[in-house]
Amino acid sequence: MTKSKTITNVLLCSKDNNLRLANITFDNQIIDIQYLISKEINWSEISTKELWQKFVSLQIQNGSTNDNNTIDGRYLLLMPGAIDAHVHFDTPGFEDREDFDHGSLAAVFGGVTTVIDMPCTSLPPVTNENNFDIKLEAVTGRSYVDYAFWGGVAGNDFANNNDISKQINDLAKKGVVGFKSYLISGMESFADLKEDEMTETAQKLKKTGLPLAVHAEDKDMVSERRDHLKKIGNINWQGYYFARDERVEALAVMKMINIARKTGCKIHIVHLSSQFGVELIRQAKNEGLNVSAETCPHYLYFIKDDFDNPVISAYLKTAPPVKSEYDRLALWEAIKDGTLEFVTTDHAGCDPEKEKKGNDFWQIYGGIPGVEHRVPFLLSEGFKRGRLTLEKTINLLSTNVANYYNLKTKGKLFRGSDADFSLINLWDNQTISANNMHSKNKYTPFEGKTFEAIVEKTILRGQLIVNDRKLFQHEKVGKFIGV
Ligand SMILES: [Zn+2]
């Protein structure tokens, strides 16, 4: 048991854009929240640096206590530690691209206290009990943040006549949050599923109650277009984009909605990128189907025209690709109205010198290492630009994720919850630069963009990990959390 500490003078979001000033006492869990003034403060009263400084000067200063048990919260925003439900930290297997040591360091600098790692970018992939044990052993002692795992069902499992039910049930017992599958995959070690295999997987998964997360782009449509374009020698971004445009996503999302309707399995569409996709999810929800979806910062910020910028063109490549302006606006609307449950990063790095180079856009690796930028991004572009309330922003970054994946002790500022906090300065700004990143490989399409939010401190189960923008706790104390 950690000795109890208090973080003083923090602003907590109470509702919408309202805040309350508080002290929080905690050990590894929250012990108590003491509100210092009964009045709620509306964001409009402190929205500029001048207004905020005036507010701070009016508070009764308790005198700064310098003992080890008190942390000065400096009247900054304290939110529950952010959770990124979609990262590829690649340990073990693809560690030239990313590993848990670096990925989790980037996470903690980005105000994230829990990540959920994908099953497909490990070798072996997390598709059975034995592979899960290998993964857990490889990761143990190498994370600055808490971590959960996705299980997976791959085309390889069907090709090898594996007992899919047993694999699913064994992994569910191990505590995976859900299962990931692809309708189109470029990975030999984690092949996609045919539609009937996807249906069978959903039927089997239904019994566990866990979600089936799917990369939704239609394989036949992509392959046909890609093969034709390659044959005629098209190697530019326009060809890649055309092969994977919004119709490709719409068709795949439709297939998954049908599978949800047929099987009753909980279906989650990862990295949704288009207005078509949003509309289909909205309709499925109205129909009462158990369907959900997420999107990522790059789909909320960039559009296909940005591929014309040679500085970021290769860095921006992902599958699915970013779409048009109306898709981008539809995604903002969808996170605002609750059609999409949360925002993840799909953090996936590579060595840019090796895999983000060359004239052939087909050959460029698709992936952005984004775990460090999501919290500042959404607070800045969502909340501070007035697109989202503060409450909604925090839900999209933390609370909704914890609720969806049943991470009971995470994502909330309640007595008894894990003392996972991100302390955010909303009155300072930062210019994003690869040089400041902590992931193994450092590049970002957000290079040079300014976000009006900075993570000042990150606290994991009561332990100060990042303090005043610097690593404070060098020991990797992150733990596996099963559900
Ligand atoms: Zn992914």
PDB file of C-alpha atoms in Angstrom, residues 54-275:
ATOM      1  CA  LYS A  54      -7.037  36.463 -11.993  1.00  0.00           C
ATOM      2  CA  PHE A  55      -9.092  33.524 -10.710  1.00  0.00           C
ATOM      3  CA  VAL A  56      -5.972  31.946  -9.188  1.00  0.00           C
ATOM      4  CA  SER A  57      -4.976  35.208  -7.489  1.00  0.00           C
ATOM      5  CA  LEU A  58      -8.395  35.414  -5.822  1.00  0.00           C
ATOM      6  CA  GLN A  59      -8.133  31.989  -4.186  1.00  0.00           C
ATOM      7  CA  ILE A  60      -7.018  31.728  -0.589  1.00  0.00           C
ATOM      8  CA  GLN A  61      -3.446  30.544  -0.861  1.00  0.00           C
ATOM      9  CA  ASN A  62      -2.744  27.789   1.613  1.00  0.00           C
ATOM     10  CA  GLY A  63       0.996  28.357   1.392  1.00  0.00           C
ATOM     11  CA  SER A  64       2.889  25.838  -0.669  1.00  0.00           C
ATOM     12  CA  THR A  65       3.622  22.764   1.358  1.00  0.00           C
ATOM     13  CA  ASN A  66       6.778  21.113   0.250  1.00  0.00           C
ATOM     14  CA  ASP A  67       6.427  17.812   2.033  1.00  0.00           C
ATOM     15  CA  ASN A  68       6.547  14.590   0.045  1.00  0.00           C
ATOM     16  CA  ASN A  69       2.897  13.905   0.618  1.00  0.00           C
ATOM     17  CA  THR A  70       1.532  16.972  -1.109  1.00  0.00           C
ATOM     18  CA  ILE A  71       1.562  17.721  -4.802  1.00  0.00           C
ATOM     19  CA  ASP A  72       0.694  21.246  -5.884  1.00  0.00           C
ATOM     20  CA  GLY A  73      -1.976  21.008  -8.591  1.00  0.00           C
ATOM     21  CA  ARG A  74      -1.459  24.697  -9.527  1.00  0.00           C
ATOM     22  CA  TYR A  75      -5.143  25.242 -10.454  1.00  0.00           C
ATOM     23  CA  LEU A  76      -4.740  23.085 -13.555  1.00  0.00           C
ATOM     24  CA  LEU A  77      -7.288  20.659 -15.015  1.00  0.00           C
ATOM     25  CA  LEU A  78      -7.161  17.197 -13.485  1.00  0.00           C
ATOM     26  CA  MET A  79      -8.860  14.467 -15.503  1.00  0.00           C
ATOM     27  CA  PRO A  80      -8.987  10.703 -15.066  1.00  0.00           C
ATOM     28  CA  GLY A  81      -5.929   9.148 -16.736  1.00  0.00           C
ATOM     29  CA  ALA A  82      -6.580   8.804 -20.439  1.00  0.00           C
ATOM     30  CA  ILE A  83      -7.074   5.366 -21.986  1.00  0.00           C
ATOM     31  CA  ASP A  84      -6.014   4.526 -25.542  1.00  0.00           C
ATOM     32  CA  ALA A  85      -7.904   1.418 -26.603  1.00  0.00           C
ATOM     33  CA  HIS A  86      -6.078   0.906 -29.890  1.00  0.00           C
ATOM     34  CA  VAL A  87      -2.273   0.822 -29.922  1.00  0.00           C
ATOM     35  CA  HIS A  88       0.307  -1.350 -31.669  1.00  0.00           C
ATOM     36  CA  PHE A  89       3.328  -1.524 -29.358  1.00  0.00           C
ATOM     37  CA  ASP A  90       4.707  -4.516 -31.333  1.00  0.00           C
ATOM     38  CA  THR A  91       6.382  -6.420 -28.442  1.00  0.00           C
ATOM     39  CA  PRO A  92       7.447  -9.119 -29.151  1.00  0.00           C
ATOM     40  CA  GLY A  93       8.084  -9.436 -32.842  1.00  0.00           C
ATOM     41  CA  PHE A  94       8.194  -6.116 -34.659  1.00  0.00           C
ATOM     42  CA  GLU A  95      10.296  -4.113 -32.248  1.00  0.00           C
ATOM     43  CA  ASP A  96      12.191  -2.222 -34.935  1.00  0.00           C
ATOM     44  CA  ARG A  97       8.929  -0.353 -35.372  1.00  0.00           C
ATOM     45  CA  GLU A  98       7.829   0.112 -31.774  1.00  0.00           C
ATOM     46  CA  ASP A  99       8.230  -1.588 -28.421  1.00  0.00           C
ATOM     47  CA  PHE A 100       6.478  -1.424 -25.083  1.00  0.00           C
ATOM     48  CA  ASP A 101       9.275   0.548 -23.400  1.00  0.00           C
ATOM     49  CA  HIS A 102       9.045   3.422 -25.870  1.00  0.00           C
ATOM     50  CA  GLY A 103       5.360   3.211 -26.695  1.00  0.00           C
ATOM     51  CA  SER A 104       4.365   3.330 -23.032  1.00  0.00           C
ATOM     52  CA  LEU A 105       6.811   6.186 -22.390  1.00  0.00           C
ATOM     53  CA  ALA A 106       5.149   8.167 -25.178  1.00  0.00           C
ATOM     54  CA  ALA A 107       1.773   7.264 -23.660  1.00  0.00           C
ATOM     55  CA  VAL A 108       2.615   8.542 -20.194  1.00  0.00           C
ATOM     56  CA  PHE A 109       4.001  11.801 -21.628  1.00  0.00           C
ATOM     57  CA  GLY A 110       0.696  12.111 -23.442  1.00  0.00           C
ATOM     58  CA  GLY A 111      -1.381  11.849 -20.263  1.00  0.00           C
ATOM     59  CA  VAL A 112      -2.340   8.225 -20.948  1.00  0.00           C
ATOM     60  CA  THR A 113      -2.335   5.799 -18.013  1.00  0.00           C
ATOM     61  CA  THR A 114      -3.796   2.705 -19.707  1.00  0.00           C
ATOM     62  CA  VAL A 115      -3.360   1.275 -23.200  1.00  0.00           C
ATOM     63  CA  ILE A 116      -5.015  -1.688 -24.888  1.00  0.00           C
ATOM     64  CA  ASP A 117      -2.587  -3.377 -27.246  1.00  0.00           C
ATOM     65  CA  MET A 118      -3.618  -5.035 -30.499  1.00  0.00           C
ATOM     66  CA  PRO A 119      -3.004  -8.772 -31.049  1.00  0.00           C
ATOM     67  CA  CYS A 120      -1.880  -8.659 -34.686  1.00  0.00           C
ATOM     68  CA  THR A 121       1.451  -6.836 -34.519  1.00  0.00           C
ATOM     69  CA  SER A 122       3.155  -9.284 -32.149  1.00  0.00           C
ATOM     70  CA  LEU A 123       4.976 -12.457 -33.074  1.00  0.00           C
ATOM     71  CA  PRO A 124       3.404 -14.774 -32.276  1.00  0.00           C
ATOM     72  CA  PRO A 125       0.053 -12.971 -32.581  1.00  0.00           C
ATOM     73  CA  VAL A 126      -2.221 -13.150 -29.540  1.00  0.00           C
ATOM     74  CA  THR A 127      -4.603 -15.759 -30.960  1.00  0.00           C
ATOM     75  CA  ASN A 128      -4.367 -18.494 -28.321  1.00  0.00           C
ATOM     76  CA  GLU A 129      -3.522 -19.112 -24.670  1.00  0.00           C
ATOM     77  CA  ASN A 130       0.089 -20.041 -25.304  1.00  0.00           C
ATOM     78  CA  ASN A 131       0.750 -16.947 -27.433  1.00  0.00           C
ATOM     79  CA  PHE A 132      -0.943 -14.803 -24.785  1.00  0.00           C
ATOM     80  CA  ASP A 133       1.478 -16.140 -22.160  1.00  0.00           C
ATOM     81  CA  ILE A 134       4.442 -15.364 -24.437  1.00  0.00           C
ATOM     82  CA  LYS A 135       3.138 -11.829 -24.957  1.00  0.00           C
ATOM     83  CA  LEU A 136       2.515 -11.192 -21.270  1.00  0.00           C
ATOM     84  CA  GLU A 137       5.957 -12.441 -20.315  1.00  0.00           C
ATOM     85  CA  ALA A 138       7.618 -10.314 -23.006  1.00  0.00           C
ATOM     86  CA  VAL A 139       5.820  -7.168 -21.880  1.00  0.00           C
ATOM     87  CA  THR A 140       6.064  -7.598 -18.092  1.00  0.00           C
ATOM     88  CA  GLY A 141       8.335  -4.986 -16.523  1.00  0.00           C
ATOM     89  CA  ARG A 142       8.512  -2.961 -19.723  1.00  0.00           C
ATOM     90  CA  SER A 143       5.585  -0.563 -19.413  1.00  0.00           C
ATOM     91  CA  TYR A 144       5.226   2.863 -17.829  1.00  0.00           C
ATOM     92  CA  VAL A 145       1.428   2.559 -18.038  1.00  0.00           C
ATOM     93  CA  ASP A 146      -1.129  -0.129 -17.253  1.00  0.00           C
ATOM     94  CA  TYR A 147      -2.037  -2.335 -20.188  1.00  0.00           C
ATOM     95  CA  ALA A 148      -4.735  -4.691 -21.350  1.00  0.00           C
ATOM     96  CA  PHE A 149      -4.643  -6.934 -24.415  1.00  0.00           C
ATOM     97  CA  TRP A 150      -6.856  -7.642 -27.366  1.00  0.00           C
ATOM     98  CA  GLY A 151      -7.139 -11.268 -28.445  1.00  0.00           C
ATOM     99  CA  GLY A 152      -7.396 -12.010 -32.143  1.00  0.00           C
ATOM    100  CA  VAL A 153      -8.923 -14.395 -34.642  1.00  0.00           C
ATOM    101  CA  ALA A 154      -6.964 -14.534 -37.905  1.00  0.00           C
ATOM    102  CA  GLY A 155      -7.417 -16.239 -41.254  1.00  0.00           C
ATOM    103  CA  ASN A 156      -4.413 -18.361 -40.270  1.00  0.00           C
ATOM    104  CA  ASP A 157      -6.501 -19.965 -37.505  1.00  0.00           C
ATOM    105  CA  PHE A 158      -9.120 -21.110 -40.028  1.00  0.00           C
ATOM    106  CA  ALA A 159      -6.459 -22.218 -42.544  1.00  0.00           C
ATOM    107  CA  ASN A 160      -4.842 -24.386 -39.846  1.00  0.00           C
ATOM    108  CA  ASN A 161      -8.192 -25.858 -38.761  1.00  0.00           C
ATOM    109  CA  ASN A 162      -7.674 -24.588 -35.228  1.00  0.00           C
ATOM    110  CA  ASP A 163     -10.398 -24.975 -32.625  1.00  0.00           C
ATOM    111  CA  ILE A 164     -11.665 -21.377 -32.788  1.00  0.00           C
ATOM    112  CA  SER A 165     -14.117 -21.797 -29.894  1.00  0.00           C
ATOM    113  CA  LYS A 166     -11.372 -23.068 -27.622  1.00  0.00           C
ATOM    114  CA  GLN A 167      -9.001 -20.260 -28.618  1.00  0.00           C
ATOM    115  CA  ILE A 168     -11.691 -17.671 -27.916  1.00  0.00           C
ATOM    116  CA  ASN A 169     -12.736 -19.171 -24.596  1.00  0.00           C
ATOM    117  CA  ASP A 170      -9.159 -19.638 -23.366  1.00  0.00           C
ATOM    118  CA  LEU A 171      -8.266 -16.035 -24.200  1.00  0.00           C
ATOM    119  CA  ALA A 172     -11.480 -14.732 -22.639  1.00  0.00           C
ATOM    120  CA  LYS A 173     -10.467 -16.506 -19.418  1.00  0.00           C
ATOM    121  CA  LYS A 174      -7.054 -14.856 -19.617  1.00  0.00           C
ATOM    122  CA  GLY A 175      -8.813 -11.486 -19.488  1.00  0.00           C
ATOM    123  CA  VAL A 176      -8.567 -10.018 -23.008  1.00  0.00           C
ATOM    124  CA  VAL A 177     -10.920  -7.058 -23.582  1.00  0.00           C
ATOM    125  CA  GLY A 178     -12.238  -8.411 -26.880  1.00  0.00           C
ATOM    126  CA  PHE A 179     -11.146  -9.878 -30.215  1.00  0.00           C
ATOM    127  CA  LYS A 180      -9.760  -8.218 -33.309  1.00  0.00           C
ATOM    128  CA  SER A 181     -10.212  -9.456 -36.870  1.00  0.00           C
ATOM    129  CA  TYR A 182      -9.690  -8.022 -40.332  1.00  0.00           C
ATOM    130  CA  LEU A 183     -11.829  -8.002 -43.451  1.00  0.00           C
ATOM    131  CA  ILE A 184      -8.610  -6.995 -45.219  1.00  0.00           C
ATOM    132  CA  SER A 185      -5.086  -7.446 -43.875  1.00  0.00           C
ATOM    133  CA  GLY A 186      -1.629  -6.991 -45.315  1.00  0.00           C
ATOM    134  CA  MET A 187      -0.033  -9.210 -42.649  1.00  0.00           C
ATOM    135  CA  GLU A 188       1.026 -12.782 -43.372  1.00  0.00           C
ATOM    136  CA  SER A 189       1.082 -13.656 -39.676  1.00  0.00           C
ATOM    137  CA  PHE A 190      -2.445 -12.301 -39.168  1.00  0.00           C
ATOM    138  CA  ALA A 191      -4.519 -12.841 -42.301  1.00  0.00           C
ATOM    139  CA  ASP A 192      -8.020 -11.491 -42.853  1.00  0.00           C
ATOM    140  CA  LEU A 193     -11.242 -13.472 -42.469  1.00  0.00           C
ATOM    141  CA  LYS A 194     -13.690 -14.292 -45.244  1.00  0.00           C
ATOM    142  CA  GLU A 195     -17.236 -13.185 -44.593  1.00  0.00           C
ATOM    143  CA  ASP A 196     -18.393 -16.659 -43.493  1.00  0.00           C
ATOM    144  CA  GLU A 197     -15.396 -16.980 -41.183  1.00  0.00           C
ATOM    145  CA  MET A 198     -16.218 -13.586 -39.695  1.00  0.00           C
ATOM    146  CA  THR A 199     -19.807 -14.729 -39.092  1.00  0.00           C
ATOM    147  CA  GLU A 200     -18.611 -17.943 -37.447  1.00  0.00           C
ATOM    148  CA  THR A 201     -16.208 -15.957 -35.246  1.00  0.00           C
ATOM    149  CA  ALA A 202     -19.017 -13.606 -34.208  1.00  0.00           C
ATOM    150  CA  GLN A 203     -21.302 -16.556 -33.380  1.00  0.00           C
ATOM    151  CA  LYS A 204     -18.635 -18.092 -31.169  1.00  0.00           C
ATOM    152  CA  LEU A 205     -17.681 -14.798 -29.574  1.00  0.00           C
ATOM    153  CA  LYS A 206     -21.296 -13.928 -28.739  1.00  0.00           C
ATOM    154  CA  LYS A 207     -21.274 -16.425 -25.865  1.00  0.00           C
ATOM    155  CA  THR A 208     -18.425 -14.580 -24.125  1.00  0.00           C
ATOM    156  CA  GLY A 209     -20.151 -11.168 -24.342  1.00  0.00           C
ATOM    157  CA  LEU A 210     -16.868  -9.615 -25.544  1.00  0.00           C
ATOM    158  CA  PRO A 211     -16.734  -7.302 -28.576  1.00  0.00           C
ATOM    159  CA  LEU A 212     -15.441  -8.219 -32.020  1.00  0.00           C
ATOM    160  CA  ALA A 213     -13.358  -5.283 -33.285  1.00  0.00           C
ATOM    161  CA  VAL A 214     -12.999  -5.164 -37.032  1.00  0.00           C
ATOM    162  CA  HIS A 215     -10.861  -3.393 -39.573  1.00  0.00           C
ATOM    163  CA  ALA A 216     -13.620  -2.634 -42.053  1.00  0.00           C
ATOM    164  CA  GLU A 217     -12.570  -2.193 -45.681  1.00  0.00           C
ATOM    165  CA  ASP A 218     -13.905  -4.507 -48.366  1.00  0.00           C
ATOM    166  CA  LYS A 219     -11.153  -6.786 -49.602  1.00  0.00           C
ATOM    167  CA  ASP A 220     -12.549  -7.639 -53.046  1.00  0.00           C
ATOM    168  CA  MET A 221     -13.213  -4.032 -53.907  1.00  0.00           C
ATOM    169  CA  VAL A 222      -9.748  -2.908 -52.733  1.00  0.00           C
ATOM    170  CA  SER A 223      -7.940  -5.769 -54.476  1.00  0.00           C
ATOM    171  CA  GLU A 224      -9.686  -5.256 -57.791  1.00  0.00           C
ATOM    172  CA  ARG A 225      -8.923  -1.542 -57.866  1.00  0.00           C
ATOM    173  CA  ARG A 226      -5.383  -1.934 -56.536  1.00  0.00           C
ATOM    174  CA  ASP A 227      -4.456  -4.672 -59.030  1.00  0.00           C
ATOM    175  CA  HIS A 228      -5.726  -2.577 -61.912  1.00  0.00           C
ATOM    176  CA  LEU A 229      -3.915   0.575 -60.749  1.00  0.00           C
ATOM    177  CA  LYS A 230      -0.651  -1.267 -60.185  1.00  0.00           C
ATOM    178  CA  LYS A 231      -0.920  -2.837 -63.636  1.00  0.00           C
ATOM    179  CA  ILE A 232      -1.191   0.559 -65.281  1.00  0.00           C
ATOM    180  CA  GLY A 233       1.773   1.815 -63.212  1.00  0.00           C
ATOM    181  CA  ASN A 234      -0.078   4.186 -60.902  1.00  0.00           C
ATOM    182  CA  ILE A 235       2.143   4.663 -57.836  1.00  0.00           C
ATOM    183  CA  ASN A 236       0.893   7.990 -56.453  1.00  0.00           C
ATOM    184  CA  TRP A 237      -1.255   8.704 -53.404  1.00  0.00           C
ATOM    185  CA  GLN A 238      -4.337   9.259 -55.552  1.00  0.00           C
ATOM    186  CA  GLY A 239      -4.246   5.621 -56.621  1.00  0.00           C
ATOM    187  CA  TYR A 240      -3.879   4.387 -53.060  1.00  0.00           C
ATOM    188  CA  TYR A 241      -6.714   6.675 -51.990  1.00  0.00           C
ATOM    189  CA  PHE A 242      -9.009   5.578 -54.800  1.00  0.00           C
ATOM    190  CA  ALA A 243      -8.415   1.907 -54.014  1.00  0.00           C
ATOM    191  CA  ARG A 244      -9.528   2.504 -50.417  1.00  0.00           C
ATOM    192  CA  ASP A 245     -12.115   5.270 -50.672  1.00  0.00           C
ATOM    193  CA  GLU A 246     -15.309   5.681 -48.628  1.00  0.00           C
ATOM    194  CA  ARG A 247     -17.290   3.090 -50.645  1.00  0.00           C
ATOM    195  CA  VAL A 248     -14.775   0.443 -49.597  1.00  0.00           C
ATOM    196  CA  GLU A 249     -15.403   1.301 -45.956  1.00  0.00           C
ATOM    197  CA  ALA A 250     -19.174   1.531 -46.389  1.00  0.00           C
ATOM    198  CA  LEU A 251     -19.444  -1.924 -47.952  1.00  0.00           C
ATOM    199  CA  ALA A 252     -17.391  -3.525 -45.187  1.00  0.00           C
ATOM    200  CA  VAL A 253     -19.309  -1.722 -42.423  1.00  0.00           C
ATOM    201  CA  MET A 254     -22.573  -2.935 -44.019  1.00  0.00           C
ATOM    202  CA  LYS A 255     -21.290  -6.508 -43.938  1.00  0.00           C
ATOM    203  CA  MET A 256     -20.377  -6.176 -40.264  1.00  0.00           C
ATOM    204  CA  ILE A 257     -23.769  -4.676 -39.402  1.00  0.00           C
ATOM    205  CA  ASN A 258     -25.419  -7.672 -41.075  1.00  0.00           C
ATOM    206  CA  ILE A 259     -23.252  -9.983 -39.006  1.00  0.00           C
ATOM    207  CA  ALA A 260     -24.269  -8.101 -35.848  1.00  0.00           C
ATOM    208  CA  ARG A 261     -27.924  -8.447 -36.857  1.00  0.00           C
ATOM    209  CA  LYS A 262     -27.553 -12.158 -37.592  1.00  0.00           C
ATOM    210  CA  THR A 263     -25.470 -13.193 -34.592  1.00  0.00           C
ATOM    211  CA  GLY A 264     -26.214 -10.648 -31.856  1.00  0.00           C
ATOM    212  CA  CYS A 265     -22.464 -10.340 -31.274  1.00  0.00           C
ATOM    213  CA  LYS A 266     -21.170  -6.981 -30.075  1.00  0.00           C
ATOM    214  CA  ILE A 267     -19.390  -5.480 -33.121  1.00  0.00           C
ATOM    215  CA  HIS A 268     -16.945  -2.590 -32.877  1.00  0.00           C
ATOM    216  CA  ILE A 269     -15.593  -0.856 -36.001  1.00  0.00           C
ATOM    217  CA  VAL A 270     -12.080   0.464 -35.459  1.00  0.00           C
ATOM    218  CA  HIS A 271     -10.692   3.664 -37.021  1.00  0.00           C
ATOM    219  CA  LEU A 272     -13.854   4.742 -38.846  1.00  0.00           C
ATOM    220  CA  SER A 273     -12.968   7.364 -41.462  1.00  0.00           C
ATOM    221  CA  SER A 274     -16.016   8.360 -43.522  1.00  0.00           C
ATOM    222  CA  GLN A 275     -19.439   9.956 -43.495  1.00  0.00           C
TER     223      GLN A 275
END
